[in-house]
Every structure is written in structure tokens, then in C-alpha cells.
Amino acid sequence: MSAQETGLTVIVLAAGGGTRMKSKTMKVLHPIAGRSMIGHVLTAAYAVEPARVVVVVGHQREEVTAHVREGFPDVVLAVQEQQHGTGHAVRVAVEAAGDISGTVLVAYGDTPLLQGDTLRDFAAEHEAAQRAVSILSGIVPDPFGYGRVLRNHEGDVEAIVEEKDATPEQREVAEINSGILAFDAEFLLSALPRIGNDNSKGEFYLTDAIAIAREDGLTVGAHLVADVDQTEGVNDRVQLARMGAELNRRIVEGWMREGVTVMDPATTWIDADVVIGNDATILPGVQLLGATVVGEDAVVGPDSTLKDCEIGVGARVVRTHGELAVIGASANVGPFSYLRPGTTLGVGGKIGGFVETKNATIGDGAKVPHLSYVGDADIGEGTNIGAGTIFANYDGVTKHRTKVGRHARTSSNNTFVAPIQIGDGAATGAGAVVRGDVPPGALAVSSGPQRNIEGWALAKRPGTAQARAAEQALAGGEPGDGDVAES
Ligand code: UD1
Ligand code: CA
């Protein structure tokens, strides 16, 4: 039976404040590997192909609601005004969900390593065993703070007891409740009103449903999760970093197994939504972020950060910072290039050292090799832009575009004052300030003929080393003669 037919419901609890994060940002919105923590959980939830997903929000619910709606528009949002415990939260979720039947999975919004497979296998096991409740349990190095799974002499699950309510013997139990539970919907609906809050926290514990099922003579059971990290919640920023590093380790390892060479996994950071082609090479110190796509045989790094970029097949990107840029196949970028949003480099093109680009389309085989700023520009195929060229796109009020045609050759230290058009096959002279259009095939020179003002240094800088050097040279002396005596 598919999940759709059974009408599987996933409830994600995310109403708690997460005060130990000491953050203005709500805990479940903190990012790990390019997604919010709740984004990871919801991705896992939807991988099970449920009939519905309900998210319980409370603290900072405007922010959480907006974030969830944006990424997962089908989610049913349930508001828990005050956090009276997990049992209360699930009651609120069930009320918001309307008619539910089949299996109900409960998970938390702060477990970023959770995978869909784990939820799917757990739900399948729960359904196959025809239980009223199943616990996804775990063995953790330090069970302090967790609910313990209590079993009788036959090994059957009897109850979950919370840390604060446990006897010293019960605290010795190593098997903990990961927090992920599976319910038969009919049983859940009957159990929720029977959960009380007569306990050390005065909260409605969802975990009391286990003992209630036993009292009803129903089947309950626990399923040990092999990979406990998947259900580990993040409570503070130390755990946030640890889980972030662990998730990254898994992602990087996954890409290596897919045929990507990663020279130094420890300094390579790859977000969850990145895609990398076969035989690509990632050198040390690289961050591939957001929805970045790296083509087959491309080489990225060392020391590059690329966010939402597309790197073509066989391209080479060295020591580059880029965002929302598209680099063509076999193109070369870097070292020390800054690619800003809207940069597009054609096949076999080049953006070289100390070049900044923005809203610029640089054609196939076109090159901007050295020390330039290319903003709001279209550069045609095969064109070469000289060293130290500034595309002056801003007149102080508005931005304007510059269009350079195909196979143009512009010289060093030019300023292109937009809006202008430089035609196909045109050229410019060194130091030109181009303020008007250049027709195809023309050479634009803007600086006048060179004029030497004789004796300028002696007249305007008397008594300086510059003036003495000039004086000696004019008198036929050796360069440097005058400087030694000074000290
Ligand atoms: C809970 C379990 C415990 C389990 C542990 C695993 C209960 C009573 N205890 O304990 O058995 O070992 O998780 O981490 O279920 N939440 C709400 N609304 C509320 C209360 C909580 O949305 O009213 C959310 C929180 O935001 C959090 C999750 O539910 O994401 C768990 O709540 P928390 O208070 O952290 O439960 P624990 O004491 O950790
Ligand atoms: Ca917790």
C-alpha cells in the first residue's frame, strides 16, 4: 500500500522557543548546508509522499510561517499559542489537519540530518507490525535529558518516562526516545484527550500515549534507529556547528562516491542543493553554496566561494568569489575574480585576475584578462578587453549599459563611459576615455598627442630627490649619484 492510500500524515513540532540559541532568529530557521533546519526536516517529510504535512508553530510564528509557506506551500500550519507540551502540540496539529486516518508520524523541526528513508522505513515497520504506537528509539552516548524507553521482563515496551520524572534506576536505561513516533490515527485521536499534565513539568507529554495504549491492550513497540545523528536535535550553537560539520561530511562523501574528486574534504563545504558532474575536481578551501551546479570535468578552487552559480563542463575557476554567475564550458576564471549577480561568461571565455563583473554578458571566447571592472555590459564573441578597463556604468543617478561588438580589441587603461556602443572589430588606444560610440572597425583615441613640459620637476618640485635626479640626468650624470650623499 502506498502512503497516499493510507493517507499518511506527518506532524512537525516547531513551536518551542529555542532559548539556548540566544538568537534573534528562531531556532528552526537557522541554516545548515544552505537550508533551514526545518527545511531539512520538511524535505525528509515530503520524501515519504504523505497525504499531508502539518507544522506546529508558536514562538516567532510569523517568521516561521512565512519561511515554511515559501518553500513548502502545501503545509498545513497549526498555531500553538502557548507551549503546554508535545501532547498539546499534537492535539493542536490534529485539530488543524481535519480528517486524518492511517499513520501519523510525529517529528521535530530541529533535527537537520533526518532523511526521508528513515521516516519511510519506520512508518513501514510500524504499519507491518499493526501497532497503535511505535517509538523510533536510539542508543546515545549520553542519555541525559531524553525520555527513556521502559520495557518489561519479556522485553515488551511498556512506557516512556521523561528524565525529570524518572527514578534513578529508570535513568540507567540506555534506550531513549528519539522524539519520532508513529501512531495509528484512530488510536491517537482517542489517546490525546486522555493525556494529562500531572508531572514534574506540568506539561502534556505525548509520550504518555505509550502507557495509554498498553492500558487499552494495544500493541506498542520500538524500532532502534541505526544512525542516531539523524534524530539529534540542535539546541545551541555548539550543536549547530557540530551537526553542520557532520551533514557536510556526509554530503562531501556522497559526491566523492558519485565520482567527484575532492582533494581536501575537511575544507570543502557543499550545500545540500548543489549538483556536481562526474570527474569534476574540487580543490581545498572551496564553498559550493545554494543551488550551484558544477559541470563535468570542471575544476574549482583552491579557495573559492560560489553561491547559486553555474559552472560549465571543463571550466576552470581559481580563487574566485561568485554569486548568480554562469560560466561557460571550458572557460577560465581567476585567480582573484569577483563575479557578481548577472555575470555570464561564454564558452572558452576568460575573466582574469582582479576583475570584477556584474550584469555582464561576455561572449564565447571573449576575454577580460586583467584588473578591470565590467558592469552592465555586453561583450561580443572573441573580443579582448585591455588590462585595467573600467566600464563606467553609473552617472551618479542611473546605470547605463555598454555594448562592445564581436572581435573588438580594446587597449589598456580605458574608461568606457556608458551608454556607448563599440562596434564589431573596433579598437581603442591606450588610456582612451570613450564617451561616444565607436563605429565597426574604427580606432578610437581620446587622449591628445603627448606634450612634454620641459623642466617641470625642477620648477615645481625644487629640492626634492625627484628634482635632483632630473638635474643630474640633464647634466649627463649617473643615475642615483645625488641620492647617496643625502644620508
Ligand atoms: C522530548 C520527548 C522525549 C524525547 C526528546 C527527544 C516528550 C514529552 N518528551 O523531550 O521523550 O527523548 O524529546 O529530543 O515528548 N514543542 C512544541 N510545543 C510544545 C512543546 C514542544 O512544539 O508545547 C516542540 C519543541 O519545539 C521541540 C519538540 O517539540 O521541537 C520537543 O520539545 P522539547 O520540549 O524539547 O522536548 P524534550 O524535553 O526534549
Ligand atoms: Ca529537545
XYZ file of C-alpha atoms and ligand atoms in Angstrom:
527
model
C 0.000 0.000 0.000
C 1.405 3.423 -0.829
C 1.497 6.223 1.693
C -1.070 8.153 -0.371
C -3.630 5.379 0.029
C -3.135 5.153 3.767
C -3.373 8.949 3.990
C -0.130 9.281 5.945
C 0.186 12.484 7.972
C 3.478 13.942 9.163
C 3.332 16.390 12.079
C 6.419 18.555 12.627
C 6.642 20.296 16.010
C 8.321 23.695 15.887
C 6.595 25.861 18.460
C 9.307 25.888 21.140
C 11.461 28.973 21.535
C 14.944 27.513 21.431
C 16.237 29.981 24.020
C 19.648 28.294 24.256
C 20.474 29.518 20.746
C 20.485 33.069 22.231
C 19.436 34.352 18.847
C 17.063 36.842 17.301
C 16.478 34.187 14.656
C 14.069 31.406 15.563
C 15.948 28.150 16.149
C 14.434 26.093 13.320
C 15.244 28.873 10.828
C 18.998 28.689 11.422
C 20.650 27.333 8.284
C 22.763 24.229 7.863
C 24.125 23.273 4.427
C 22.139 26.030 2.736
C 18.730 25.100 4.120
C 16.980 25.976 7.346
C 16.831 23.166 9.893
C 13.080 22.905 9.386
C 13.694 22.916 5.632
C 15.740 19.721 6.009
C 13.017 18.118 8.133
C 10.265 19.080 5.674
C 12.333 17.765 2.749
C 12.560 14.430 4.592
C 8.822 14.555 5.415
C 7.800 15.118 1.794
C 10.126 12.327 0.615
C 7.685 9.916 2.295
C 4.946 11.206 -0.081
C 2.493 11.889 2.726
C -1.122 12.941 2.235
C -0.415 15.980 4.372
C 2.259 17.662 6.463
C 1.271 19.760 9.480
C 3.750 22.163 11.088
C 3.015 23.384 14.613
C 4.255 26.957 15.089
C 4.287 29.112 18.206
C 7.314 31.240 19.020
C 8.067 33.779 16.249
C 5.342 32.179 14.209
C 5.184 34.990 11.626
C 8.779 34.283 10.561
C 8.411 30.509 10.688
C 5.088 30.600 8.827
C 6.458 32.846 6.066
C 9.525 30.651 5.660
C 7.548 27.397 5.552
C 4.937 28.823 3.143
C 7.648 29.935 0.738
C 9.426 26.601 0.478
C 6.546 24.209 1.153
C 3.281 25.879 0.152
C 1.181 22.738 0.789
C 1.992 22.574 4.509
C -0.927 22.885 6.936
C 0.087 25.353 9.648
C -1.243 24.915 13.166
C -0.753 27.636 15.756
C 0.026 26.621 19.332
C -0.350 29.883 21.236
C 1.268 28.585 24.406
C 3.584 25.616 24.615
C 1.935 23.207 27.022
C 3.977 20.207 25.849
C 4.324 17.813 22.945
C 0.950 16.164 23.639
C -0.756 19.554 23.492
C 1.159 20.454 20.314
C -0.028 17.285 18.560
C -3.607 17.987 19.686
C -3.375 21.403 18.019
C -1.944 19.758 14.871
C -4.686 17.160 14.688
C -7.375 19.853 15.019
C -5.824 21.817 12.148
C -5.401 18.742 9.940
C -9.105 17.909 9.781
C -9.913 14.309 8.856
C -6.959 12.054 9.454
C -6.652 8.294 9.127
C -3.924 5.723 8.649
C -0.482 6.504 10.044
C 0.580 9.707 11.775
C 4.311 10.402 12.115
C 5.479 12.987 14.649
C 8.890 14.625 14.188
C 10.611 17.805 15.413
C 11.695 20.797 13.342
C 15.223 20.937 14.753
C 16.742 17.649 13.515
C 18.576 18.716 10.333
C 20.130 15.344 9.499
C 16.842 13.484 9.269
C 16.402 11.619 5.958
C 13.209 10.578 4.191
C 14.323 6.926 4.023
C 14.484 6.749 7.806
C 10.925 8.045 8.163
C 9.670 5.776 5.371
C 11.256 2.618 6.835
C 9.953 3.490 10.285
C 6.401 4.058 9.011
C 6.531 0.794 7.045
C 7.698 -1.155 10.101
C 5.012 0.436 12.244
C 2.313 -0.458 9.709
C 3.564 -4.007 9.159
C 3.520 -4.660 12.938
C -0.030 -3.168 13.167
C 0.863 -1.198 16.255
C -1.079 1.568 17.959
C 2.214 3.417 18.612
C 5.834 2.885 17.538
C 8.839 4.654 19.001
C 11.915 5.407 16.938
C 14.373 4.760 19.744
C 18.121 5.177 19.942
C 21.223 4.484 21.965
C 23.121 7.729 22.542
C 26.433 8.310 24.358
C 24.731 10.486 26.991
C 21.019 9.790 27.538
C 20.630 12.712 29.982
C 17.542 14.774 29.195
C 15.868 12.211 26.958
C 12.774 10.177 27.660
C 13.748 6.549 28.452
C 12.055 3.550 26.850
C 10.829 1.236 29.607
C 10.444 -2.487 28.812
C 9.040 -5.345 30.922
C 10.760 -8.681 31.617
C 9.644 -10.026 28.230
C 11.283 -7.021 26.592
C 7.950 -5.511 25.535
C 7.726 -1.725 25.572
C 5.600 -0.508 28.474
C 6.071 3.259 28.630
C 8.339 6.244 28.110
C 9.419 8.097 31.233
C 10.832 11.624 30.966
C 14.182 12.471 32.578
C 12.638 14.665 35.273
C 10.050 12.067 36.234
C 12.363 9.035 36.116
C 13.610 7.087 39.133
C 17.398 6.627 39.454
C 17.022 3.054 38.102
C 14.976 4.264 35.134
C 17.676 6.847 34.385
C 20.118 3.943 33.962
C 18.161 2.809 30.869
C 20.234 3.426 27.741
C 17.414 3.242 25.185
C 15.977 6.703 24.573
C 13.001 8.152 22.707
C 14.442 9.973 19.674
C 11.245 12.047 19.616
C 9.983 10.478 16.386
C 6.813 8.493 16.982
C 4.362 6.725 14.674
C 0.685 6.406 15.571
C -2.384 4.760 14.250
C -4.592 7.829 13.697
C -7.652 6.286 15.339
C -5.698 5.459 18.480
C -4.032 8.885 18.532
C -7.420 10.629 18.409
C -8.660 8.524 21.312
C -5.479 8.949 23.376
C -4.907 12.729 23.093
C -7.838 13.749 25.347
C -6.668 11.222 27.950
C -3.144 12.670 28.281
C -2.867 14.675 31.497
C -0.270 17.126 32.780
C 0.270 15.736 36.273
C 4.054 15.516 36.031
C 7.151 17.427 37.103
C 6.947 19.886 34.177
C 3.162 20.324 34.297
C 3.125 19.602 30.536
C 1.042 17.316 28.359
C 3.560 14.649 27.357
C 2.879 12.982 24.013
C 4.986 10.117 25.313
C 2.231 9.240 27.828
C 0.364 7.771 24.833
C 2.570 4.636 25.074
C 1.272 3.678 28.531
C -2.281 4.556 27.451
C -2.004 2.141 24.507
C -0.775 -0.583 26.859
C -3.730 0.033 29.190
C -6.023 -0.322 26.164
C -4.389 -3.676 25.447
C -2.978 -2.431 22.133
C 0.355 -3.254 20.511
C 3.259 -0.875 21.001
C 6.883 -1.260 20.008
C 10.203 0.460 19.468
C 12.449 0.438 16.448
C 16.134 1.237 17.102
C 17.489 3.847 14.695
C 20.912 2.812 13.409
C 22.086 6.348 12.658
C 21.276 8.355 15.815
C 22.656 11.614 14.376
C 19.601 11.735 12.117
C 17.319 12.308 15.064
C 19.611 14.545 17.107
C 18.105 17.938 17.798
C 20.053 21.181 17.802
C 19.650 23.178 20.998
C 22.607 25.586 20.931
C 25.206 26.920 18.529
C 27.807 24.352 19.550
C 25.450 21.612 18.375
C 24.582 23.698 15.320
C 28.242 23.684 14.252
C 28.699 20.015 15.057
C 25.621 18.966 13.099
C 26.587 21.311 10.264
C 30.019 19.711 10.010
C 28.532 16.227 10.165
C 25.978 16.981 7.457
C 28.725 18.491 5.304
C 30.903 15.437 5.820
C 28.040 13.275 4.553
C 27.339 15.493 1.533
C 31.026 15.671 0.527
C 31.415 11.929 0.928
C 28.268 11.403 -1.160
C 29.752 13.415 -4.058
C 33.061 11.551 -3.873
C 31.096 8.292 -4.173
C 29.360 9.764 -7.233
C 32.703 10.320 -8.967
C 33.780 13.800 -7.887
C 37.395 14.328 -6.776
C 37.606 16.291 -3.522
C 41.200 16.889 -2.552
C 40.539 18.059 0.991
C 37.108 17.098 2.372
C 37.855 18.927 5.648
C 37.991 22.357 3.949
C 35.298 21.698 1.346
C 31.748 22.864 2.083
C 28.924 21.779 -0.180
C 25.302 22.789 0.387
C 22.532 20.224 0.207
C 21.082 21.506 -3.097
C 24.369 21.683 -5.046
C 24.833 19.405 -8.070
C 28.289 18.320 -9.302
C 29.138 16.484 -12.530
C 31.265 13.405 -12.952
C 35.051 13.837 -12.816
C 34.830 17.396 -11.550
C 37.662 18.299 -9.170
C 37.180 20.380 -6.047
C 40.427 21.764 -4.626
C 40.979 22.783 -0.966
C 39.104 25.700 0.577
C 36.017 25.669 -1.640
C 32.433 26.517 -0.661
C 29.775 25.500 -3.168
C 26.595 27.128 -1.908
C 22.902 27.419 -2.671
C 21.829 25.953 -5.991
C 25.304 25.921 -7.539
C 25.834 23.464 -10.381
C 29.351 22.363 -11.356
C 29.701 20.685 -14.759
C 31.531 17.524 -15.640
C 35.360 17.775 -15.680
C 35.305 21.298 -14.250
C 37.982 22.254 -11.711
C 37.024 24.614 -8.867
C 39.492 26.049 -6.367
C 41.529 26.375 -4.433
C 39.880 28.923 -2.140
C 36.672 29.810 -3.934
C 33.126 30.604 -2.818
C 30.387 30.115 -5.380
C 26.751 30.750 -4.500
C 23.954 29.930 -6.958
C 26.487 29.727 -9.798
C 26.537 27.505 -12.865
C 29.993 26.298 -13.880
C 30.208 24.784 -17.358
C 31.729 21.498 -18.416
C 35.513 21.577 -18.212
C 35.649 25.146 -16.912
C 38.373 26.243 -14.502
C 37.592 28.582 -11.588
C 40.533 29.589 -9.377
C 40.385 31.692 -6.160
C 37.068 33.288 -7.066
C 34.111 34.764 -5.198
C 30.942 34.412 -7.256
C 27.195 34.741 -6.902
C 24.471 34.132 -9.514
C 27.032 33.837 -12.306
C 27.010 31.481 -15.285
C 30.398 30.310 -16.549
C 30.504 28.633 -19.952
C 32.127 25.353 -20.842
C 35.944 25.359 -20.940
C 36.037 28.965 -19.711
C 38.698 30.256 -17.301
C 38.065 32.391 -14.239
C 40.550 33.776 -11.725
C 42.673 33.942 -9.799
C 41.125 36.680 -7.626
C 37.971 37.332 -9.638
C 34.733 38.723 -8.227
C 31.666 37.579 -10.122
C 28.555 39.483 -9.095
C 24.964 38.600 -9.994
C 24.098 38.591 -13.664
C 27.547 37.662 -14.918
C 27.530 35.321 -17.918
C 30.765 34.130 -19.494
C 30.614 32.291 -22.822
C 32.258 29.077 -23.927
C 36.046 29.294 -23.736
C 35.934 32.848 -22.394
C 38.128 34.343 -19.698
C 37.648 36.534 -16.644
C 41.129 37.019 -15.244
C 42.941 38.289 -12.187
C 41.468 41.170 -10.204
C 38.451 41.510 -12.453
C 35.000 42.377 -11.070
C 31.925 41.717 -13.184
C 28.217 42.479 -12.702
C 25.195 42.215 -15.035
C 27.641 41.478 -17.809
C 27.374 39.094 -20.717
C 30.800 38.190 -22.024
C 30.595 36.214 -25.263
C 32.126 32.949 -26.387
C 35.921 33.174 -26.496
C 35.837 36.776 -25.227
C 38.436 37.754 -22.652
C 38.704 40.266 -19.828
C 42.107 39.134 -18.601
C 43.396 41.755 -16.151
C 42.445 44.322 -13.498
C 39.079 45.505 -14.784
C 35.519 46.357 -13.757
C 32.840 45.179 -16.164
C 29.386 46.340 -15.074
C 26.163 46.439 -17.116
C 27.852 45.339 -20.329
C 27.514 43.074 -23.327
C 30.795 41.966 -24.851
C 30.645 40.112 -28.163
C 32.372 36.858 -29.017
C 36.122 36.809 -29.495
C 36.596 40.346 -28.151
C 39.577 41.181 -25.937
C 39.296 43.886 -23.312
C 42.616 45.518 -22.416
C 44.150 45.500 -18.940
C 42.743 47.991 -16.470
C 39.492 48.816 -18.237
C 36.642 50.364 -16.295
C 33.115 50.166 -17.610
C 31.806 53.392 -16.056
C 28.165 52.364 -15.827
C 26.887 54.873 -13.287
C 26.469 58.586 -13.911
C 25.611 59.261 -10.286
C 21.881 58.901 -10.920
C 21.240 55.931 -13.219
C 23.061 52.877 -14.502
C 23.678 52.554 -18.230
C 24.854 49.682 -20.431
C 27.897 49.422 -22.636
C 27.867 47.227 -25.699
C 31.110 46.041 -27.225
C 30.788 44.139 -30.507
C 32.454 40.954 -31.795
C 36.213 40.573 -32.208
C 36.944 44.065 -30.947
C 40.392 44.840 -29.464
C 40.391 47.468 -26.785
C 43.610 48.718 -25.250
C 44.906 49.151 -21.713
C 43.616 51.578 -19.149
C 40.419 52.520 -20.921
C 37.275 54.002 -19.460
C 34.027 53.254 -21.271
C 31.509 55.882 -20.224
C 28.063 54.294 -20.640
C 25.805 54.357 -22.514
C 28.036 53.688 -25.530
C 28.413 51.130 -28.285
C 31.759 49.941 -29.590
C 31.262 48.236 -32.949
C 32.352 44.845 -34.227
C 36.082 44.696 -34.967
C 36.673 48.154 -33.470
C 39.762 49.133 -31.468
C 40.746 51.734 -28.894
C 44.045 53.370 -27.980
C 45.835 53.094 -24.636
C 44.328 55.272 -21.941
C 41.282 56.142 -24.019
C 38.240 57.585 -22.295
C 35.490 56.505 -24.670
C 32.431 58.756 -24.306
C 30.817 58.226 -27.697
C 30.014 55.305 -29.963
C 32.840 53.727 -31.974
C 31.793 52.502 -35.445
C 32.720 48.968 -36.556
C 36.398 48.696 -37.471
C 37.310 52.197 -36.204
C 40.140 53.023 -33.791
C 39.084 55.365 -31.013
C 41.773 57.556 -29.462
C 40.743 60.153 -26.941
C 43.894 61.456 -25.320
C 45.584 64.199 -27.386
C 49.151 63.977 -28.675
C 51.733 63.769 -25.889
C 53.003 67.173 -24.739
C 56.195 67.416 -22.616
C 56.517 70.408 -20.297
C 60.292 70.773 -20.078
C 61.899 71.436 -16.676
C 58.678 70.782 -14.778
C 60.273 68.824 -11.892
C 62.955 71.488 -11.252
C 60.397 74.275 -11.342
C 57.609 72.660 -9.360
C 59.442 70.245 -7.053
C 62.668 72.039 -6.207
C 64.872 70.438 -3.573
C 63.356 67.004 -3.863
C 65.051 63.749 -4.876
C 62.919 63.889 -7.989
C 64.289 67.291 -8.932
C 67.911 66.290 -8.160
C 67.598 63.139 -10.272
C 66.242 65.163 -13.157
C 69.023 67.744 -12.762
C 71.732 65.071 -12.788
C 70.241 63.333 -15.806
C 70.066 66.603 -17.697
C 73.725 67.347 -16.724
C 74.777 63.909 -18.020
C 75.481 62.403 -14.547
C 74.988 58.796 -13.393
C 71.520 57.923 -12.129
C 71.491 57.730 -8.315
C 74.666 59.805 -7.753
C 72.852 62.514 -5.893
C 70.903 60.255 -3.510
C 73.829 58.600 -1.694
C 75.265 61.743 -0.104
C 71.929 62.671 1.437
C 72.073 60.342 4.473
C 11.059 15.265 24.051
C 10.381 13.949 24.476
C 11.459 12.979 24.974
C 12.485 12.763 23.892
C 13.078 14.087 23.418
C 13.956 13.879 22.213
C 8.163 14.461 25.298
C 7.331 14.712 26.487
N 9.445 14.243 25.516
O 11.634 15.834 25.213
O 10.861 11.754 25.326
O 13.519 11.921 24.368
O 12.042 14.996 23.044
O 14.587 15.073 21.871
O 7.642 14.433 24.188
N 7.287 21.513 21.160
C 6.205 22.186 20.680
N 5.232 22.568 21.569
C 5.303 22.281 22.881
C 6.415 21.572 23.358
C 7.387 21.209 22.479
O 6.087 22.475 19.504
O 4.376 22.646 23.597
C 8.343 21.125 20.240
C 9.645 21.814 20.539
O 9.785 22.992 19.772
C 10.665 20.770 20.133
C 9.954 19.450 20.367
O 8.583 19.756 20.403
O 11.000 20.852 18.761
C 10.392 18.740 21.634
O 10.103 19.533 22.731
P 11.069 19.620 23.971
O 10.442 20.472 24.979
O 12.431 19.966 23.517
O 11.015 18.106 24.482
P 12.136 17.362 25.308
O 12.030 17.757 26.717
O 13.423 17.494 24.649
Ca 14.612 18.885 22.991
